[in-house]
Amino acid sequence: MNLIAKPSKENIKTYVPIGFSLVSLSILDVFANAFFNLNLMAFLPSQLSYLLPLILGFIGFYLIRIEFSGVRSLDILNKNINSNNFNAVLTLFTIFIIIKSIPPMLDWFILEANFVGNSKDDCTGDGACWVFIKVWFNRFMYGLYPNAEQWRINTAFLILFTVVGVSFFVAERLKKYFILFLVFVFPFLGIKLISGGSFGLEYVESAAWGGLSLTFIISAFAILFCFPIGVILALGRRSSLPAIKYISIGFIELWRGVPLITVLFMSAVMFPMFLPDGTFIDKLIRVLIAITLFEAAYMAEVVRGGLQALPKGQYEAAKSLGMGYWRMNALIILPQALKLVIPGIANTLLALVKDTPLIFVVGLMELAGMIGLAKTNPKWLGMAMEGYVFAGLVFWIICYAMSRYSQNLEKKLSTER
Amino acid sequence: MGKIIELKKVNKWFDKFQVLKDIDLDVAPQEKIVICGPSGSGKSTLIRCINRLEEHQEGNIIVDGTELAENTKNIEKIRAEVGMVFQQFNLFPHLSILDNCTLAPIWVKKLPKKEAEELAMKNLTRVQIDDQALKFPGQLSGGQQQRAAIARALCMEPKIMLFDEPTSALDPEMIKEVLDVMVDLAKGGMTMIVVTHEMGFAKEVADCMIFMDEGKIVEKAKTKEFFENPKSDRTKLFLSQIL
C-alpha cells in the first residue's frame, strides 16, 4: 500500500467519500444479489464476482480508517466496527450474512407463507403453513378443555391480568393488599374456577387441561411455591442446628442430583404405588409438587449465594439491636440477599417455565405438548417446523417479559447511587 | 454504688487460643470506661461478650441483673438494652437512615410507627444529621454514617452503650464529629464502654481506664492516675508509643 498515502487527516476529503462509495457499492451488490437475484458484477469472471464485494468493502473500510479524524460519527464507526483489517472483514461478513438471510426468512415467514384456508391442502405456497396454527390455535391455548367452558379460563386470566395491571397504578400503601390477594386468594380462586365441580360449574378433570393456559398454570403455581420453600431451605442449610442443616442439605442434594424427567416419571408412575389403596392424588397436583420441589432445590442454592455474600456485620448489627433469628432474616438479611440474587432467581424461574414442556412424559400437554400432538395428526403431517417456531416465539415472549421485569426490579430496588 | 455490668473470672477460647484470661470487671451505672491495648489483646472480644455477639466459655457475665447464658430470650432482652456501635458502622444499606433508626424500635420494642419516627428524628437531631434522614447509607460520608449508627443504637433507648473502635475506619477529619457526639452522650449520663485509641477523648470523658494485653487486664485505674502514673511497665511502654 505504499503507492497511496496512508489514510490520515490530510487526505480525509478524498479518502472518506471514496471509501464510503466502495463500501456502499459492495453492500449494494450483495443486496441486489440477495433480493433481486441480480449479479451486478456478472461481466467479471465468476470467482472474482463472488469475491469482489468483499474486496471492495475491504478497501473502502481501509480508506475510511482515519484515526482521530475529528469527525465524531466516523470515529465511533471506526472504533466499533472498523478498528483493524480483521475487524473490517468480520464487519463485512456480518453485514453480508444478515442481508443474505433476510429474503429467505421473509419468504418463509410472510411472502410465500399461507394464511388462508382450513386444511393442509390450502397450503400451496412454498413458505410456512400458518393455517396449521390458525386451525389448531384453540387447542394450543386450551388443550382438550371443552369449548363451551373455555370462558372460565379466559375469565381467570382476565381477572389475573386486570389485578396485576391495576396494581401497577394504585397507591403504594394499597399495593400490599393486591399482592396478598394475588398470592393467597387468587391461585385457589382461579383453580376452582377452571376445575369447577361446584357453584354450578361443570367439573373438568385436569387431564383435559392443556395448551398455553396449562403452561401458565403450572409455571405460576411452581413459582409461587418454589420460592418460599427455596428460601426456607437456604436458611436451613446455614442453620446452626445440625438436624435442620443436614435435612436441608440432604433435600437439596437429592433433588438437584436427579433429572427433572425422572422426577416427573416417579411422581406419575411410582408415587401412586406407595399410596394406600383408595387414596388418589390428581396427576396434575403430583406433577406440580414434583416441579416445585425440584426447582426449590435450585432456588435454595441461588438464595444461599446471596446469604453468603452479606457481610457478617449485618448479622451482628441486627442482633445487637435485639432482633431474634426470624426478625433478623426477614427484615435485614433476606431483603438484601434476595436483591443481590435477582439475576439468579430470574434464571431459575426462566428455566422453570422452559422446563414445563417435559410434563408430556406423564401425558399432560401444555403448549409444546399440544403442538407435538397436532403435528402427528394424519391430516397435518409435516407441520413440525411451523409448530415449533410458534412455540419458540411464544416461550421467547414469555421469558423475555420475565427477564425485562427482573431487570426493572433490580433497578428499582437499587439504593446505590 | 450498684453494678450494671459484672464480669467474674471470664475465660474465652477461639479453638485452642485463649483470647480472654480471667477477666474481672465491674461497671457502675453512668460510669464511662475506656479500654485500650495493642491489637489482638482481646479488647473487642471483651465488649462483644457483653452483648453476647461472642460466647464466653467460663465465668459469669451479668448485665443489668441478668446472667448471659444459653437462654435465648434473655439474650435478646439484654441486647435490646445494650447499644453497640461498630468499627464498620454496619448500617443497613437497603434502608433509609430514618428506617435504619425506626426498624428495631418498631419490630423489637413494638413502638407505633409514628412514635418511633419521632424518637428517631430526636436522636438524629442529637447527632446532627436530621437533614440526612431520608437518604440511604451509601449516600453519606463515613462520619455521617457512624453518627447515624450511634443514633440507631440510641433509638432503642439503651442503658449501656458499647463502642468498638468507632473512629478507626474514619478519615482523620471526620473523627472529631463522631467524638463530639460521644462526648455529648457521655455528658448526658450514659453508661459507656469504649474501645478506642483516641487518648484525648479518653482523658476528657473516661472515669476509668483499662489496659489490656494478651487477653488479660494488665492495669485498671482512674483516668488521671492511669496517664500520670501508670504502674506496669507494659502500660508505660504502650502509652509512650501512643501519646
Coordinates of N, CA, C and O in Angstrom, one line a residue, chain A residues 236-302:
Chain A
G236 N -32.2 -23.0 56.1 CA -32.0 -24.2 56.8 C -30.6 -24.8 56.6 O -29.9 -25.2 57.5
R237 N -30.1 -24.6 55.4 CA -28.7 -25.1 55.1 C -27.7 -24.4 55.9 O -26.6 -24.9 56.1
R238 N -28.0 -23.1 56.3 CA -27.0 -22.3 57.0 C -27.3 -22.3 58.5 O -26.7 -21.6 59.3
S239 N -28.3 -23.1 58.9 CA -28.7 -23.2 60.3 C -27.6 -23.7 61.2 O -26.8 -24.5 60.7
S240 N -27.6 -23.3 62.5 CA -26.6 -23.8 63.4 C -27.1 -25.1 64.0 O -26.4 -25.8 64.7
L241 N -28.4 -25.5 63.8 CA -28.9 -26.7 64.3 C -28.6 -27.8 63.4 O -29.1 -27.8 62.2
P242 N -27.8 -28.8 63.8 CA -27.4 -29.9 62.9 C -28.5 -30.6 62.2 O -28.5 -30.9 61.0
A243 N -29.6 -30.9 62.9 CA -30.7 -31.7 62.3 C -31.3 -30.9 61.1 O -31.4 -31.5 60.0
I244 N -31.6 -29.7 61.3 CA -32.2 -28.8 60.3 C -31.2 -28.7 59.1 O -31.5 -28.8 58.0
K245 N -29.9 -28.5 59.5 CA -28.9 -28.3 58.5 C -28.8 -29.5 57.6 O -28.8 -29.4 56.3
Y246 N -28.7 -30.7 58.2 CA -28.4 -31.9 57.4 C -29.7 -32.3 56.6 O -29.5 -32.8 55.5
I247 N -30.8 -32.1 57.2 CA -32.1 -32.4 56.4 C -32.1 -31.5 55.2 O -32.4 -31.9 54.0
S248 N -31.8 -30.2 55.3 CA -31.8 -29.3 54.2 C -30.8 -29.7 53.1 O -31.1 -29.7 51.9
I249 N -29.6 -30.0 53.6 CA -28.5 -30.4 52.6 C -29.0 -31.6 51.9 O -28.9 -31.7 50.7
G250 N -29.5 -32.6 52.6 CA -29.9 -33.9 52.0 C -31.0 -33.6 51.0 O -30.9 -34.1 49.9
F251 N -32.0 -32.8 51.3 CA -33.1 -32.5 50.4 C -32.6 -31.8 49.2 O -32.9 -32.3 48.0
I252 N -31.8 -30.8 49.3 CA -31.3 -30.1 48.2 C -30.5 -31.0 47.3 O -30.7 -31.0 46.0
E253 N -29.5 -31.7 47.9 CA -28.6 -32.5 47.0 C -29.4 -33.7 46.3 O -29.1 -34.0 45.2
L254 N -30.4 -34.2 47.0 CA -31.2 -35.3 46.4 C -31.9 -34.7 45.2 O -31.8 -35.3 44.1
W255 N -32.6 -33.6 45.3 CA -33.4 -33.1 44.2 C -32.6 -32.5 43.1 O -32.9 -32.6 41.9
R256 N -31.4 -32.0 43.5 CA -30.6 -31.4 42.4 C -29.9 -32.5 41.6 O -29.4 -32.3 40.5
G257 N -29.7 -33.6 42.2 CA -29.0 -34.7 41.6 C -29.8 -35.5 40.6 O -29.2 -36.4 39.9
V258 N -31.1 -35.3 40.6 CA -31.9 -36.2 39.7 C -32.5 -35.3 38.6 O -32.8 -34.2 38.7
P259 N -32.5 -35.9 37.3 CA -33.0 -35.1 36.2 C -34.5 -34.9 36.4 O -35.2 -35.8 37.0
L260 N -35.0 -33.8 35.9 CA -36.5 -33.5 36.1 C -37.4 -34.6 35.5 O -38.4 -34.9 36.1
I261 N -36.9 -35.1 34.4 CA -37.8 -36.1 33.7 C -37.9 -37.3 34.5 O -39.0 -37.9 34.6
T262 N -36.9 -37.7 35.3 CA -37.0 -38.8 36.2 C -38.0 -38.5 37.3 O -38.8 -39.4 37.7
V263 N -37.9 -37.3 37.8 CA -38.7 -36.9 38.9 C -40.2 -37.0 38.5 O -41.1 -37.5 39.2
L264 N -40.4 -36.5 37.3 CA -41.8 -36.5 36.8 C -42.3 -37.9 36.6 O -43.5 -38.2 37.0
F265 N -41.5 -38.8 36.1 CA -41.9 -40.2 35.9 C -42.2 -40.8 37.3 O -43.3 -41.5 37.4
M266 N -41.3 -40.5 38.2 CA -41.6 -41.1 39.6 C -42.9 -40.6 40.1 O -43.7 -41.3 40.7
S267 N -43.1 -39.3 40.0 CA -44.3 -38.7 40.6 C -45.6 -39.3 39.9 O -46.6 -39.5 40.6
A268 N -45.5 -39.6 38.6 CA -46.7 -40.1 37.9 C -46.8 -41.6 38.1 O -47.9 -42.1 38.2
V269 N -45.7 -42.4 38.0 CA -45.8 -43.8 37.9 C -45.6 -44.5 39.3 O -46.3 -45.3 39.7
M270 N -44.5 -44.1 39.9 CA -44.1 -44.8 41.1 C -44.8 -44.4 42.4 O -45.2 -45.1 43.2
F271 N -45.0 -43.0 42.5 CA -45.5 -42.5 43.7 C -46.9 -43.1 44.1 O -47.1 -43.4 45.2
P272 N -47.8 -43.3 43.1 CA -49.1 -43.8 43.5 C -49.0 -45.2 44.1 O -49.9 -45.6 44.9
M273 N -48.0 -46.0 43.8 CA -47.8 -47.3 44.3 C -47.6 -47.3 45.8 O -47.9 -48.2 46.5
F274 N -47.0 -46.2 46.3 CA -46.7 -46.1 47.7 C -48.0 -45.6 48.5 O -48.0 -45.7 49.7
L275 N -49.0 -45.1 47.8 CA -50.1 -44.6 48.5 C -51.0 -45.8 48.9 O -51.1 -46.8 48.2
P276 N -51.7 -45.6 50.1 CA -52.7 -46.7 50.5 C -53.8 -46.8 49.4 O -54.1 -45.8 48.7
D277 N -54.3 -48.0 49.3 CA -55.4 -48.3 48.4 C -56.5 -47.3 48.5 O -56.9 -46.9 49.7
G278 N -57.0 -46.8 47.4 CA -58.2 -46.0 47.5 C -57.9 -44.5 47.6 O -58.7 -43.7 47.1
T279 N -56.7 -44.1 48.0 CA -56.3 -42.7 48.0 C -55.9 -42.4 46.6 O -55.3 -43.2 45.9
F280 N -56.2 -41.2 46.2 CA -55.9 -40.8 44.9 C -55.5 -39.3 44.9 O -56.3 -38.5 45.4
I281 N -54.4 -39.0 44.3 CA -54.0 -37.6 44.2 C -53.9 -37.3 42.7 O -53.3 -38.0 41.9
D282 N -54.6 -36.2 42.3 CA -54.6 -35.8 40.9 C -53.2 -35.8 40.3 O -52.3 -35.3 40.9
K283 N -53.2 -36.2 39.1 CA -51.9 -36.3 38.4 C -51.2 -34.9 38.3 O -50.0 -34.7 38.5
L284 N -52.0 -33.9 38.0 CA -51.5 -32.5 37.8 C -50.9 -32.1 39.1 O -49.8 -31.4 39.1
I285 N -51.6 -32.4 40.2 CA -51.1 -31.9 41.5 C -49.8 -32.6 41.8 O -48.8 -32.0 42.3
R286 N -49.7 -33.9 41.5 CA -48.4 -34.6 41.8 C -47.3 -34.0 40.9 O -46.2 -33.8 41.4
V287 N -47.6 -33.7 39.7 CA -46.6 -33.1 38.8 C -46.2 -31.7 39.3 O -45.0 -31.4 39.4
L288 N -47.2 -31.0 39.8 CA -46.9 -29.7 40.3 C -46.0 -29.7 41.5 O -45.0 -29.0 41.7
I289 N -46.3 -30.7 42.4 CA -45.4 -30.8 43.6 C -44.0 -31.2 43.2 O -43.0 -30.7 43.7
A290 N -43.9 -32.1 42.2 CA -42.6 -32.6 41.8 C -41.8 -31.4 41.2 O -40.6 -31.2 41.6
I291 N -42.4 -30.6 40.3 CA -41.7 -29.5 39.7 C -41.3 -28.5 40.8 O -40.2 -27.9 40.8
T292 N -42.2 -28.2 41.7 CA -42.0 -27.2 42.8 C -40.8 -27.6 43.6 O -39.9 -26.8 43.8
L293 N -40.8 -28.9 44.1 CA -39.7 -29.3 44.9 C -38.3 -29.3 44.2 O -37.3 -28.9 44.7
F294 N -38.4 -29.7 42.9 CA -37.2 -29.8 42.1 C -36.6 -28.4 41.9 O -35.4 -28.1 42.2
E295 N -37.5 -27.4 41.6 CA -37.0 -26.0 41.4 C -36.6 -25.4 42.7 O -35.7 -24.5 42.8
A296 N -37.3 -25.8 43.8 CA -37.0 -25.2 45.1 C -35.5 -25.5 45.5 O -34.9 -24.7 46.1
A297 N -35.1 -26.7 45.2 CA -33.7 -27.0 45.5 C -32.7 -26.1 44.8 O -31.7 -25.6 45.4
Y298 N -33.0 -25.8 43.5 CA -32.1 -24.8 42.8 C -32.2 -23.5 43.4 O -31.2 -22.8 43.6
M299 N -33.5 -23.1 43.7 CA -33.7 -21.7 44.3 C -33.0 -21.6 45.6 O -32.4 -20.6 45.9
A300 N -33.0 -22.7 46.4 CA -32.3 -22.6 47.7 C -30.8 -22.3 47.5 O -30.3 -21.5 48.2
E301 N -30.2 -22.9 46.5 CA -28.7 -22.6 46.3 C -28.5 -21.2 45.8 O -27.5 -20.6 46.1
V302 N -29.4 -20.7 45.0 CA -29.3 -19.3 44.5 C -29.4 -18.4 45.7 O -28.6 -17.5 45.9

